[in-house]
mmCIF file of C-alpha atoms in Angstrom:
data_model
loop_
_atom_site.group_PDB
_atom_site.id
_atom_site.type_symbol
_atom_site.label_atom_id
_atom_site.label_comp_id
_atom_site.label_asym_id
_atom_site.label_seq_id
_atom_site.Cartn_x
_atom_site.Cartn_y
_atom_site.Cartn_z
ATOM 1 C CA MET R 529 49.427 44.662 37.864
ATOM 2 C CA ALA R 530 52.150 42.203 38.829
ATOM 3 C CA VAL R 531 53.270 42.381 42.443
ATOM 4 C CA LYS R 532 56.804 41.427 43.420
ATOM 5 C CA CYS R 533 57.792 39.831 46.707
ATOM 6 C CA GLY R 534 61.378 39.269 47.766
ATOM 7 C CA ILE R 535 61.977 36.097 49.805
ATOM 8 C CA VAL R 536 64.647 36.801 52.425
ATOM 9 C CA GLY R 537 66.103 35.055 55.432
ATOM 10 C CA LEU R 538 69.245 33.537 56.879
ATOM 11 C CA PRO R 539 71.072 30.777 54.955
ATOM 12 C CA GLY R 540 69.635 27.290 55.434
ATOM 13 C CA VAL R 541 66.095 28.293 56.441
ATOM 14 C CA GLY R 542 64.411 26.696 53.399
ATOM 15 C CA LYS R 543 63.869 29.737 51.175
ATOM 16 C CA SER R 544 64.910 28.015 47.978
ATOM 17 C CA VAL R 545 62.946 24.841 48.787
ATOM 18 C CA LEU R 546 59.841 26.996 49.247
ATOM 19 C CA PHE R 547 60.598 29.007 46.114
ATOM 20 C CA ASN R 548 61.023 25.877 44.009
ATOM 21 C CA ALA R 549 57.794 24.376 45.340
ATOM 22 C CA MET R 550 55.873 27.538 44.436
ATOM 23 C CA THR R 551 57.349 28.068 41.015
ATOM 24 C CA LYS R 552 58.173 24.451 40.132
ATOM 25 C CA GLY R 553 61.585 25.914 39.517
ATOM 26 C CA ASP R 554 65.111 24.702 39.978
ATOM 27 C CA ALA R 555 66.808 27.294 42.160
ATOM 28 C CA ALA R 556 69.728 25.616 43.927
ATOM 29 C CA SER R 557 68.807 24.089 47.282
ATOM 30 C CA GLY R 558 70.630 21.666 49.548
ATOM 31 C CA ASN R 559 71.815 20.787 53.036
ATOM 32 C CA PHE R 560 74.599 23.344 53.155
ATOM 33 C CA LEU R 561 74.819 27.067 53.800
ATOM 34 C CA PHE R 562 74.885 29.625 50.986
ATOM 35 C CA CYS R 563 73.483 27.077 48.547
ATOM 36 C CA THR R 564 71.749 29.976 46.764
ATOM 37 C CA THR R 565 74.331 32.464 45.491
ATOM 38 C CA THR R 566 72.286 34.484 42.986
ATOM 39 C CA ALA R 567 68.705 35.755 42.980
ATOM 40 C CA ALA R 568 66.131 33.601 41.155
ATOM 41 C CA THR R 569 62.816 34.915 39.859
ATOM 42 C CA GLY R 570 59.558 33.047 39.289
ATOM 43 C CA ILE R 571 55.971 33.939 38.350
ATOM 44 C CA VAL R 572 53.142 32.070 40.077
ATOM 45 C CA ASP R 573 49.361 32.025 39.690
ATOM 46 C CA VAL R 574 47.304 33.317 42.614
ATOM 47 C CA PRO R 575 44.982 30.408 43.548
ATOM 48 C CA ASP R 576 41.329 31.380 43.145
ATOM 49 C CA SER R 577 38.607 28.744 42.910
ATOM 50 C CA ARG R 578 36.138 31.356 41.642
ATOM 51 C CA LEU R 579 37.787 31.300 38.216
ATOM 52 C CA GLY R 580 36.864 27.661 37.745
ATOM 53 C CA LYS R 581 33.228 28.310 38.666
ATOM 54 C CA LEU R 582 33.014 31.220 36.232
ATOM 55 C CA ALA R 583 34.576 29.068 33.530
ATOM 56 C CA GLU R 584 31.944 26.361 34.051
ATOM 57 C CA ILE R 585 29.331 28.919 33.073
ATOM 58 C CA VAL R 586 31.149 30.746 30.280
ATOM 59 C CA ASN R 587 33.179 27.850 28.835
ATOM 60 C CA PRO R 588 36.028 30.146 27.727
ATOM 61 C CA ALA R 589 38.955 29.313 25.459
ATOM 62 C CA ARG R 590 41.333 29.971 28.371
ATOM 63 C CA ILE R 591 41.501 30.843 32.057
ATOM 64 C CA MET R 592 43.929 33.533 33.236
ATOM 65 C CA HIS R 593 44.819 33.796 36.943
ATOM 66 C CA ALA R 594 46.158 36.857 38.670
ATOM 67 C CA THR R 595 49.916 36.433 38.990
ATOM 68 C CA GLN R 596 52.596 37.237 41.486
ATOM 69 C CA GLU R 597 56.355 37.496 41.084
ATOM 70 C CA PHE R 598 58.687 36.047 43.714
ATOM 71 C CA VAL R 599 62.427 36.594 43.943
ATOM 72 C CA ASP R 600 64.540 34.168 45.967
ATOM 73 C CA ILE R 601 67.283 36.310 47.536
ATOM 74 C CA PRO R 602 70.588 34.711 48.677
ATOM 75 C CA GLY R 603 70.798 34.226 52.444
ATOM 76 C CA LEU R 604 71.712 37.110 54.722
ATOM 77 C CA VAL R 605 74.075 36.820 57.696
ATOM 78 C CA ARG R 606 75.321 39.199 60.351
ATOM 79 C CA GLY R 607 77.330 41.868 58.582
ATOM 80 C CA SER R 608 75.881 41.279 55.112
ATOM 81 C CA SER R 609 75.356 45.034 54.780
ATOM 82 C CA LYS R 610 79.117 45.422 55.303
ATOM 83 C CA GLY R 611 80.171 42.625 52.957
ATOM 84 C CA GLU R 612 80.057 39.543 55.189
ATOM 85 C CA GLY R 613 78.845 36.210 53.810
ATOM 86 C CA LEU R 614 77.831 36.811 50.219
ATOM 87 C CA GLY R 615 78.057 40.554 50.768
ATOM 88 C CA ASN R 616 75.337 43.107 50.171
ATOM 89 C CA SER R 617 74.651 42.593 46.476
ATOM 90 C CA PHE R 618 71.281 41.194 47.605
ATOM 91 C CA LEU R 619 70.140 44.728 48.341
ATOM 92 C CA GLN R 620 69.799 45.630 44.679
ATOM 93 C CA ASP R 621 67.597 42.571 44.210
ATOM 94 C CA ILE R 622 65.365 43.610 47.108
ATOM 95 C CA ARG R 623 64.974 47.328 46.480
ATOM 96 C CA ASP R 624 62.493 47.067 43.617
ATOM 97 C CA MET R 625 60.236 44.661 45.540
ATOM 98 C CA ASP R 626 56.738 45.602 46.684
ATOM 99 C CA ALA R 627 56.943 43.471 49.829
ATOM 100 C CA LEU R 628 59.287 41.218 51.778
ATOM 101 C CA VAL R 629 58.616 37.608 52.757
ATOM 102 C CA GLN R 630 60.979 36.554 55.526
ATOM 103 C CA VAL R 631 61.330 32.794 55.955
ATOM 104 C CA VAL R 632 62.315 31.757 59.479
ATOM 105 C CA ARG R 633 63.512 28.276 60.367
ATOM 106 C CA CYS R 634 61.371 26.581 63.004
ATOM 107 C CA PHE R 635 62.498 22.958 62.489
ATOM 108 C CA GLU R 636 65.398 20.891 63.798
ATOM 109 C CA ASN R 637 67.710 19.096 61.377
ATOM 110 C CA PRO R 638 71.045 17.731 62.630
ATOM 111 C CA ASP R 639 72.181 17.307 59.030
ATOM 112 C CA MET R 640 71.735 21.018 58.402
ATOM 113 C CA PRO R 641 73.454 23.092 61.112
ATOM 114 C CA HIS R 642 71.903 26.483 61.806
ATOM 115 C CA VAL R 643 74.157 29.338 60.732
ATOM 116 C CA GLU R 644 73.876 30.784 64.273
ATOM 117 C CA GLY R 645 74.392 27.423 65.989
ATOM 118 C CA ASP R 646 70.860 26.953 67.333
ATOM 119 C CA LEU R 647 67.219 27.779 66.599
ATOM 120 C CA ASN R 648 65.881 31.118 67.820
ATOM 121 C CA ALA R 649 63.149 32.654 65.678
ATOM 122 C CA ARG R 650 63.172 36.108 67.284
ATOM 123 C CA ARG R 651 66.956 36.404 67.029
ATOM 124 C CA ASP R 652 66.921 35.310 63.378
ATOM 125 C CA VAL R 653 64.339 37.941 62.459
ATOM 126 C CA ASP R 654 66.346 40.569 64.340
ATOM 127 C CA ILE R 655 69.503 39.682 62.401
ATOM 128 C CA VAL R 656 67.812 40.226 59.048
ATOM 129 C CA ASP R 657 66.106 43.357 60.371
ATOM 130 C CA MET R 658 69.380 44.898 61.460
ATOM 131 C CA GLU R 659 71.049 44.345 58.088
ATOM 132 C CA LEU R 660 68.150 46.095 56.352
ATOM 133 C CA ILE R 661 68.128 48.913 58.909
ATOM 134 C CA ILE R 662 71.884 49.493 58.567
ATOM 135 C CA LYS R 663 71.658 49.726 54.793
ATOM 136 C CA ASP R 664 68.693 52.102 54.947
ATOM 137 C CA LEU R 665 70.542 54.193 57.495
ATOM 138 C CA GLU R 666 73.458 54.617 55.077
ATOM 139 C CA ILE R 667 71.113 55.821 52.331
ATOM 140 C CA VAL R 668 69.224 58.196 54.628
ATOM 141 C CA GLU R 669 72.421 59.681 56.089
ATOM 142 C CA LYS R 670 73.857 60.412 52.623
ATOM 143 C CA SER R 671 70.597 61.979 51.452
ATOM 144 C CA LEU R 672 70.177 63.937 54.655
ATOM 145 C CA ASP R 673 73.667 65.391 54.393
ATOM 146 C CA LYS R 674 73.025 66.431 50.786
ATOM 147 C CA HIS R 675 69.655 68.082 51.459
ATOM 148 C CA GLN R 676 70.768 69.790 54.669
ATOM 149 C CA LYS R 677 73.345 71.697 52.619
ATOM 150 C CA THR R 678 70.881 72.778 49.924
ATOM 151 C CA ALA R 679 68.186 73.529 52.502
ATOM 152 C CA LYS R 680 70.414 76.232 53.987
ATOM 153 C CA SER R 681 70.271 78.067 50.667
ATOM 154 C CA GLY R 682 66.489 78.259 50.954
ATOM 155 C CA ASN R 683 65.580 75.320 48.707
ATOM 156 C CA LYS R 684 61.988 74.483 49.716
ATOM 157 C CA GLU R 685 62.073 70.908 48.424
ATOM 158 C CA SER R 686 65.245 70.141 50.378
ATOM 159 C CA GLN R 687 63.811 71.745 53.503
ATOM 160 C CA TYR R 688 60.761 69.507 53.199
ATOM 161 C CA LEU R 689 62.889 66.403 52.630
ATOM 162 C CA VAL R 690 65.155 67.212 55.570
ATOM 163 C CA GLY R 691 62.145 67.184 57.878
ATOM 164 C CA ILE R 692 61.080 63.741 56.618
ATOM 165 C CA LEU R 693 64.577 62.257 56.547
ATOM 166 C CA GLU R 694 65.335 63.442 60.074
ATOM 167 C CA LYS R 695 62.265 61.593 61.360
ATOM 168 C CA VAL R 696 63.248 58.443 59.479
ATOM 169 C CA HIS R 697 66.870 58.715 60.603
ATOM 170 C CA GLY R 698 65.732 58.966 64.213
ATOM 171 C CA VAL R 699 63.908 55.620 64.243
ATOM 172 C CA LEU R 700 66.525 53.816 62.141
ATOM 173 C CA ASN R 701 69.209 55.009 64.537
ATOM 174 C CA GLU R 702 67.192 53.421 67.349
ATOM 175 C CA GLY R 703 67.168 50.100 65.496
ATOM 176 C CA ARG R 704 63.528 50.392 64.379
ATOM 177 C CA TRP R 705 61.963 50.163 60.915
ATOM 178 C CA ALA R 706 61.284 53.353 58.966
ATOM 179 C CA ALA R 707 57.661 52.176 58.745
ATOM 180 C CA THR R 708 57.243 52.867 62.474
ATOM 181 C CA VAL R 709 57.521 56.636 61.869
ATOM 182 C CA GLY R 710 53.972 56.779 60.526
ATOM 183 C CA LEU R 711 54.652 58.973 57.498
ATOM 184 C CA ASN R 712 51.614 60.278 55.628
ATOM 185 C CA HIS R 713 50.904 59.642 51.941
ATOM 186 C CA GLU R 714 52.647 62.820 50.767
ATOM 187 C CA GLU R 715 55.748 62.140 52.847
ATOM 188 C CA LEU R 716 55.969 58.553 51.623
ATOM 189 C CA HIS R 717 55.683 59.753 48.028
ATOM 190 C CA ALA R 718 58.454 62.314 48.592
ATOM 191 C CA ILE R 719 60.981 59.617 49.593
ATOM 192 C CA LYS R 720 59.664 56.831 47.356
ATOM 193 C CA SER R 721 62.720 57.039 45.073
ATOM 194 C CA TYR R 722 64.993 55.994 47.967
ATOM 195 C CA CYS R 723 63.322 52.542 47.958
ATOM 196 C CA LEU R 724 63.871 52.103 51.692
ATOM 197 C CA LEU R 725 63.753 48.438 52.626
ATOM 198 C CA THR R 726 62.292 49.076 56.062
ATOM 199 C CA LEU R 727 59.217 50.780 54.619
ATOM 200 C CA MET R 728 58.076 47.577 52.927
ATOM 201 C CA PRO R 729 55.239 45.420 54.274
ATOM 202 C CA VAL R 730 56.411 42.080 55.686
ATOM 203 C CA LEU R 731 55.055 38.543 55.777
ATOM 204 C CA LEU R 732 56.770 36.157 58.191
ATOM 205 C CA VAL R 733 56.774 32.494 57.170
ATOM 206 C CA GLY R 734 57.616 29.963 59.859
ATOM 207 C CA ASN R 735 59.136 26.920 58.141
ATOM 208 C CA ILE R 736 57.927 24.116 60.404
ATOM 209 C CA ASP R 737 58.378 20.346 60.505
ATOM 210 C CA GLU R 738 55.668 18.093 59.065
ATOM 211 C CA LYS R 739 54.767 16.802 62.547
ATOM 212 C CA ASP R 740 53.849 20.374 63.579
ATOM 213 C CA ILE R 741 51.245 20.897 60.842
ATOM 214 C CA PRO R 742 48.217 19.927 63.007
ATOM 215 C CA ASN R 743 49.246 22.419 65.717
ATOM 216 C CA PRO R 744 51.896 24.936 64.552
ATOM 217 C CA SER R 745 51.629 26.993 67.736
ATOM 218 C CA GLY R 746 52.709 23.917 69.689
ATOM 219 C CA ASN R 747 56.128 24.479 68.138
ATOM 220 C CA ALA R 748 57.871 26.862 70.544
ATOM 221 C CA HIS R 749 59.881 28.499 67.760
ATOM 222 C CA TYR R 750 56.807 29.195 65.671
ATOM 223 C CA ALA R 751 54.899 30.414 68.741
ATOM 224 C CA ALA R 752 57.711 32.928 69.339
ATOM 225 C CA LEU R 753 57.388 34.044 65.716
ATOM 226 C CA GLU R 754 53.649 34.568 66.185
ATOM 227 C CA GLN R 755 54.299 36.706 69.232
ATOM 228 C CA LEU R 756 56.849 38.794 67.347
ATOM 229 C CA ALA R 757 54.439 39.262 64.436
ATOM 230 C CA THR R 758 51.741 40.474 66.844
ATOM 231 C CA GLU R 759 54.145 42.981 68.402
ATOM 232 C CA ARG R 760 55.139 44.407 65.029
ATOM 233 C CA GLY R 761 51.783 44.224 63.304
ATOM 234 C CA TRP R 762 53.095 41.843 60.646
ATOM 235 C CA ALA R 763 51.331 38.905 59.031
ATOM 236 C CA VAL R 764 52.614 35.399 59.809
ATOM 237 C CA ILE R 765 51.809 31.914 58.507
ATOM 238 C CA PRO R 766 53.260 28.423 59.113
ATOM 239 C CA ILE R 767 54.356 26.232 56.227
ATOM 240 C CA CYS R 768 56.353 23.034 55.827
ATOM 241 C CA ALA R 769 58.480 23.822 52.778
ATOM 242 C CA LYS R 770 59.810 20.271 52.441
ATOM 243 C CA LEU R 771 56.302 18.790 52.406
ATOM 244 C CA GLU R 772 55.130 21.361 49.849
ATOM 245 C CA ALA R 773 58.096 20.481 47.646
ATOM 246 C CA ASP R 774 57.128 16.812 47.865
ATOM 247 C CA ILE R 775 53.469 17.544 47.029
ATOM 248 C CA VAL R 776 54.214 19.420 43.802
ATOM 249 C CA GLN R 777 56.247 16.456 42.551
ATOM 250 C CA LEU R 778 53.220 14.141 42.785
ATOM 251 C CA PRO R 779 50.733 13.527 39.967
ATOM 252 C CA SER R 780 47.739 15.851 40.434
ATOM 253 C CA GLU R 781 45.381 12.915 41.065
ATOM 254 C CA ASP R 782 47.520 11.748 44.017
ATOM 255 C CA GLN R 783 47.833 15.121 45.713
ATOM 256 C CA PRO R 784 44.417 15.224 47.513
ATOM 257 C CA MET R 785 45.128 11.965 49.359
ATOM 258 C CA PHE R 786 48.617 13.138 50.287
ATOM 259 C CA LEU R 787 47.197 16.415 51.608
ATOM 260 C CA GLU R 788 44.568 14.608 53.666
ATOM 261 C CA GLU R 789 47.205 12.362 55.241
ATOM 262 C CA ALA R 790 49.232 15.452 56.126
ATOM 263 C CA GLY R 791 46.198 17.127 57.728
ATOM 264 C CA LEU R 792 45.876 19.861 55.088
ATOM 265 C CA SER R 793 42.669 20.908 53.334
ATOM 266 C CA GLU R 794 44.704 22.524 50.556
ATOM 267 C CA PRO R 795 48.403 22.994 49.781
ATOM 268 C CA GLY R 796 50.068 25.334 52.221
ATOM 269 C CA LEU R 797 51.469 27.113 49.177
ATOM 270 C CA ASN R 798 47.973 28.346 48.348
ATOM 271 C CA ARG R 799 47.703 30.027 51.744
ATOM 272 C CA PHE R 800 51.192 31.422 51.365
ATOM 273 C CA ILE R 801 50.597 32.911 47.916
ATOM 274 C CA ARG R 802 47.248 34.392 48.966
ATOM 275 C CA ALA R 803 48.787 35.850 52.124
ATOM 276 C CA ALA R 804 51.541 37.485 50.087
ATOM 277 C CA PHE R 805 48.907 38.761 47.627
ATOM 278 C CA THR R 806 46.825 40.417 50.343
ATOM 279 C CA LEU R 807 49.909 41.823 52.078
ATOM 280 C CA LEU R 808 49.730 44.845 49.787
ATOM 281 C CA SER R 809 45.967 45.338 50.219
ATOM 282 C CA LEU R 810 45.196 43.971 46.768
ATOM 283 C CA GLN R 811 41.985 42.432 45.489
ATOM 284 C CA THR R 812 40.620 40.799 42.347
ATOM 285 C CA TYR R 813 37.888 41.546 39.860
ATOM 286 C CA PHE R 814 36.923 39.370 36.896
ATOM 287 C CA THR R 815 36.113 39.620 33.238
ATOM 288 C CA ALA R 816 34.256 36.669 31.700
ATOM 289 C CA GLY R 817 33.603 35.895 28.049
ATOM 290 C CA PRO R 818 34.044 33.203 25.395
ATOM 291 C CA LYS R 819 37.687 34.146 24.779
ATOM 292 C CA GLU R 820 38.780 34.069 28.412
ATOM 293 C CA VAL R 821 37.833 34.231 32.051
ATOM 294 C CA ARG R 822 40.414 36.378 33.763
ATOM 295 C CA ALA R 823 41.313 37.686 37.206
ATOM 296 C CA TRP R 824 42.669 41.234 37.351
ATOM 297 C CA THR R 825 44.651 42.630 40.273
ATOM 298 C CA ILE R 826 43.796 46.058 41.684
ATOM 299 C CA PRO R 827 44.381 47.849 44.998
ATOM 300 C CA ILE R 828 41.544 47.774 47.506
ATOM 301 C CA GLY R 829 39.714 51.068 47.071
ATOM 302 C CA ALA R 830 40.344 51.354 43.318
ATOM 303 C CA THR R 831 37.598 53.059 41.313
ATOM 304 C CA ALA R 832 36.015 51.633 38.173
ATOM 305 C CA PRO R 833 38.174 53.752 35.786
ATOM 306 C CA GLN R 834 41.319 52.676 37.652
ATOM 307 C CA ALA R 835 40.269 49.039 37.385
ATOM 308 C CA ALA R 836 39.647 49.513 33.666
ATOM 309 C CA GLY R 837 43.124 50.995 33.284
ATOM 310 C CA VAL R 838 44.673 47.726 34.424
ATOM 311 C CA ILE R 839 43.379 46.165 31.191
ATOM 312 C CA HIS R 840 44.493 49.064 28.990
ATOM 313 C CA SER R 841 45.198 52.743 29.575
ATOM 314 C CA ASP R 842 42.648 53.621 26.853
ATOM 315 C CA PHE R 843 39.933 51.978 28.966
ATOM 316 C CA GLU R 844 40.662 54.370 31.820
ATOM 317 C CA ARG R 845 41.154 57.422 29.633
ATOM 318 C CA GLY R 846 37.896 56.926 27.742
ATOM 319 C CA PHE R 847 35.871 55.376 30.572
ATOM 320 C CA ILE R 848 32.101 55.927 30.262
ATOM 321 C CA ARG R 849 30.594 53.421 32.680
ATOM 322 C CA ALA R 850 30.902 49.839 33.897
ATOM 323 C CA GLN R 851 28.431 46.979 33.971
ATOM 324 C CA VAL R 852 28.925 45.222 37.306
ATOM 325 C CA ILE R 853 27.647 41.882 38.579
ATOM 326 C CA PRO R 854 28.782 40.697 42.043
ATOM 327 C CA TYR R 855 30.414 37.258 41.799
ATOM 328 C CA GLU R 856 27.779 35.542 43.973
ATOM 329 C CA ASP R 857 24.972 36.927 41.801
ATOM 330 C CA TYR R 858 26.758 35.926 38.597
ATOM 331 C CA ILE R 859 27.014 32.331 39.831
ATOM 332 C CA ALA R 860 23.453 32.244 41.174
ATOM 333 C CA CYS R 861 22.079 33.581 37.882
ATOM 334 C CA HIS R 862 24.310 31.280 35.890
ATOM 335 C CA GLY R 863 25.747 34.102 33.862
ATOM 336 C CA GLU R 864 25.313 37.605 32.543
ATOM 337 C CA HIS R 865 21.988 37.205 30.704
ATOM 338 C CA LYS R 866 19.830 36.177 33.666
ATOM 339 C CA ALA R 867 21.704 38.566 35.976
ATOM 340 C CA LYS R 868 20.648 41.393 33.687
ATOM 341 C CA GLU R 869 17.064 40.112 33.486
ATOM 342 C CA THR R 870 16.731 39.890 37.275
ATOM 343 C CA GLY R 871 18.288 43.274 37.951
ATOM 344 C CA LYS R 872 21.510 41.926 39.423
ATOM 345 C CA MET R 873 23.598 43.769 36.829
ATOM 346 C CA ARG R 874 24.254 47.387 37.805
ATOM 347 C CA MET R 875 25.511 50.329 35.772
ATOM 348 C CA GLU R 876 28.222 52.162 37.678
ATOM 349 C CA GLY R 877 30.028 55.426 36.967
ATOM 350 C CA LYS R 878 33.467 56.902 37.576
ATOM 351 C CA ASN R 879 33.116 57.088 41.355
ATOM 352 C CA TYR R 880 32.242 53.429 41.858
ATOM 353 C CA VAL R 881 34.690 51.659 44.190
ATOM 354 C CA VAL R 882 35.261 48.147 42.873
ATOM 355 C CA LYS R 883 34.545 45.239 45.227
ATOM 356 C CA ASP R 884 36.518 42.015 45.386
ATOM 357 C CA GLY R 885 34.919 39.472 43.045
ATOM 358 C CA ASP R 886 33.027 41.943 40.864
ATOM 359 C CA VAL R 887 32.473 40.643 37.337
ATOM 360 C CA MET R 888 32.831 43.704 35.087
ATOM 361 C CA ILE R 889 32.307 44.905 31.533
ATOM 362 C CA PHE R 890 33.689 48.343 30.660
ATOM 363 C CA LEU R 891 32.176 50.796 28.202
ATOM 364 C CA PHE R 892 34.622 53.386 26.903
ATOM 365 C CA ASN R 893 35.252 55.765 24.039
ATOM 366 C CA VAL R 894 38.600 57.115 22.844
#
């Protein structure tokens, strides 16, 4: 399953620089506002060192990472939901996302004036928040008006929806995200088609200066972002987009030394991509054979038949059982054969809940 994350933020915060570094793409970026005028899409591999270790044992023809889709959305400004700046066309690009990644500028650059005149991480997040809230409020108000009319005629579905929409309208009207209502699974499913922006999970990315890498929290703007993330229950990570863009331009053999000099054990992009991957409570299981070693993406809590269905719907429909070897045991036994001999391979049925890192073989019949 491919997950899609929309990268949002004010103009000039470094969204496109970060996007290009991740995807090795060429979305427009530069030292002027509204450099990005249309959404750009890129697919990236989710970094996972376990694939390489499995491949050393299996020696497959190819290695397939789990992937993630990112969409670089043009910058938002105050009033975007009402047509200011580049207008609200960005909303169509965001609505089919699974999660939002909001990039917040935490670095000074006299050559790149801030769209608001100065740096203020909390204010910048609030600006983007309000544009999303206003747009959701418009959708909820239209839907509420429609269902209130049909509910009066005794329509049970409309009566149910009115109850949900009134709760959502209440928090949006207070300037809070729809997610703060605490809707249950059934209620969320009932309004899923509205694609409310403020129901999406959020990852905050503080775009810091290279000098702040050793101690991001020493940057007052990033520290404020951390505090805000704690208050809202959001994830937050620091990253220097400019440095990451420089790293990906280097030959692979030169990158480790560059990273060491910058005080990084791995590219910040790896942390960023993994953080976005886990934002939706996703995990990975593996298949390993001579044709390929592959990482498959499933929700945490998925059962063995559901995991099989990610490969092909026939696997789920005709699921019989799964042969499962935990990743650590697979490596320790140097493959499937010894794992089976030593009892590390288990046979699991339909109720088995897949664990992150499981190496699996599915038996099915259709």
